[in-house]
Coordinates of C-alpha atoms in Angstrom, one line a residue:
X1 CA 80.4 -39.7 -72.1
X2 CA 82.9 -41.6 -74.0
X3 CA 82.1 -43.5 -76.8
X4 CA 84.2 -46.7 -75.9
X5 CA 82.2 -47.7 -72.5
X6 CA 79.0 -45.9 -70.1
X7 CA 81.3 -44.9 -67.1
X8 CA 79.9 -45.7 -64.3
X9 CA 81.1 -45.4 -60.4
X10 CA 78.3 -47.8 -59.1
X11 CA 74.9 -48.5 -60.6
X12 CA 72.1 -48.2 -58.5
X13 CA 69.7 -51.2 -57.9
X14 CA 66.9 -49.5 -60.6
X15 CA 70.4 -48.4 -62.9
X16 CA 71.3 -51.7 -62.7
X17 CA 67.7 -53.7 -63.3
X18 CA 67.2 -50.4 -66.8
X19 CA 71.2 -51.7 -67.9
X20 CA 69.6 -55.7 -67.7
X21 CA 66.4 -55.5 -69.3
X22 CA 68.3 -53.6 -72.1
X23 CA 71.1 -54.9 -73.2
X24 CA 68.5 -58.3 -72.8
X25 CA 66.4 -56.5 -75.5
X26 CA 66.1 -57.9 -79.2
X27 CA 68.0 -56.3 -81.1
X28 CA 71.0 -54.6 -79.2
X29 CA 74.0 -55.9 -78.3
X30 CA 77.7 -54.9 -76.2
X31 CA 78.2 -52.2 -78.6
X32 CA 74.3 -50.8 -79.7
X33 CA 74.3 -50.0 -76.1
X34 CA 76.8 -48.7 -75.4
X35 CA 76.4 -46.4 -78.3
X36 CA 72.9 -46.1 -76.8
X37 CA 74.1 -45.2 -73.7
X38 CA 75.6 -42.5 -75.1
X39 CA 73.0 -41.0 -77.3
X40 CA 70.0 -41.1 -74.8
X41 CA 72.5 -40.5 -71.3
X42 CA 70.1 -43.3 -70.1
X43 CA 69.3 -46.8 -70.4
X44 CA 65.8 -46.1 -68.7
X45 CA 65.3 -43.5 -71.4
X46 CA 67.1 -45.8 -74.3
X47 CA 64.3 -48.7 -73.4
X48 CA 61.8 -45.9 -73.7
X49 CA 62.8 -45.2 -77.3
X50 CA 64.0 -48.8 -78.9
X51 CA 60.4 -48.6 -80.1
X52 CA 60.5 -45.0 -81.7
X53 CA 64.3 -46.7 -83.0
X54 CA 62.6 -49.3 -84.8
X55 CA 59.6 -47.7 -86.6
X56 CA 61.8 -45.6 -88.0
X57 CA 64.7 -48.1 -88.8
X58 CA 62.1 -49.8 -91.0
X59 CA 60.6 -53.0 -88.2
X60 CA 57.2 -53.6 -88.7
X61 CA 56.9 -53.9 -86.0
X62 CA 59.5 -53.1 -82.4
X63 CA 61.2 -55.9 -80.8
X64 CA 60.8 -57.5 -77.4
X65 CA 62.0 -54.9 -74.7
X66 CA 62.6 -57.3 -71.6
X67 CA 60.5 -57.3 -69.0
X68 CA 61.4 -55.3 -65.2
X69 CA 60.0 -58.8 -63.5
X70 CA 62.1 -60.9 -65.8
X71 CA 64.9 -58.6 -64.7
X72 CA 64.4 -58.4 -61.0
X73 CA 63.9 -62.2 -61.7
X74 CA 67.5 -63.0 -63.1
X75 CA 69.0 -60.6 -60.4
X76 CA 67.8 -62.5 -58.2
X77 CA 68.6 -66.0 -59.3
X78 CA 71.6 -65.0 -59.8
X79 CA 72.1 -63.6 -56.2
X80 CA 70.8 -66.8 -55.2
X81 CA 74.1 -68.4 -56.8
X82 CA 75.9 -66.4 -55.2
X83 CA 76.4 -64.5 -58.7
X84 CA 76.4 -59.8 -58.5
X85 CA 76.4 -58.5 -61.8
X86 CA 78.4 -56.4 -62.3
X87 CA 79.6 -53.2 -64.9
X88 CA 82.5 -51.8 -66.2
X89 CA 83.7 -50.0 -63.8
X90 CA 82.7 -51.5 -61.3
X91 CA 84.7 -53.5 -58.1
X92 CA 85.0 -56.8 -59.6
X93 CA 84.7 -56.0 -63.3
X94 CA 87.6 -56.9 -65.2
X95 CA 89.3 -53.7 -66.3
X96 CA 91.4 -54.2 -69.4
X97 CA 87.6 -56.5 -70.0
X98 CA 86.2 -53.1 -70.8
X99 CA 88.2 -51.6 -72.6
X100 CA 86.7 -53.5 -74.9
X101 CA 84.7 -52.6 -78.4
X102 CA 82.2 -55.3 -77.2
X103 CA 83.3 -55.7 -74.0
X104 CA 78.9 -56.7 -72.0
X105 CA 77.8 -54.0 -69.9
X106 CA 77.4 -56.7 -67.1
X107 CA 79.3 -59.3 -66.1
X108 CA 78.4 -62.3 -63.4
X109 CA 80.5 -62.7 -60.9
X110 CA 81.1 -65.0 -58.5
X111 CA 82.2 -64.2 -54.8
X112 CA 81.6 -60.4 -54.9
X113 CA 79.9 -58.8 -51.3
X114 CA 76.4 -57.8 -52.3
X115 CA 75.3 -54.6 -54.5

């Protein structure tokens, strides 16, 4: 997988929730997100490994991992406002933005069809 941006065709609903959970978790920014996806192959696996990574990094306790219910609520609230969270490579995500090393893994876009 490319180290600059995880490739996506279209995320499944479960993948979108996992991506949202990962990017909303403590100490995970866009670059760390990409590194974790590239290393572990999926956001779900990265989420499972975050506590171990924090311990190995010297953290006294693991950071907060964004909950699945919270992610579902955020997606529902976004959808209610007509906003859809899109990933690089999906319709609505600006291709030039996806080229940046620190481009957001998910971008809120209005006016797209439901995913």
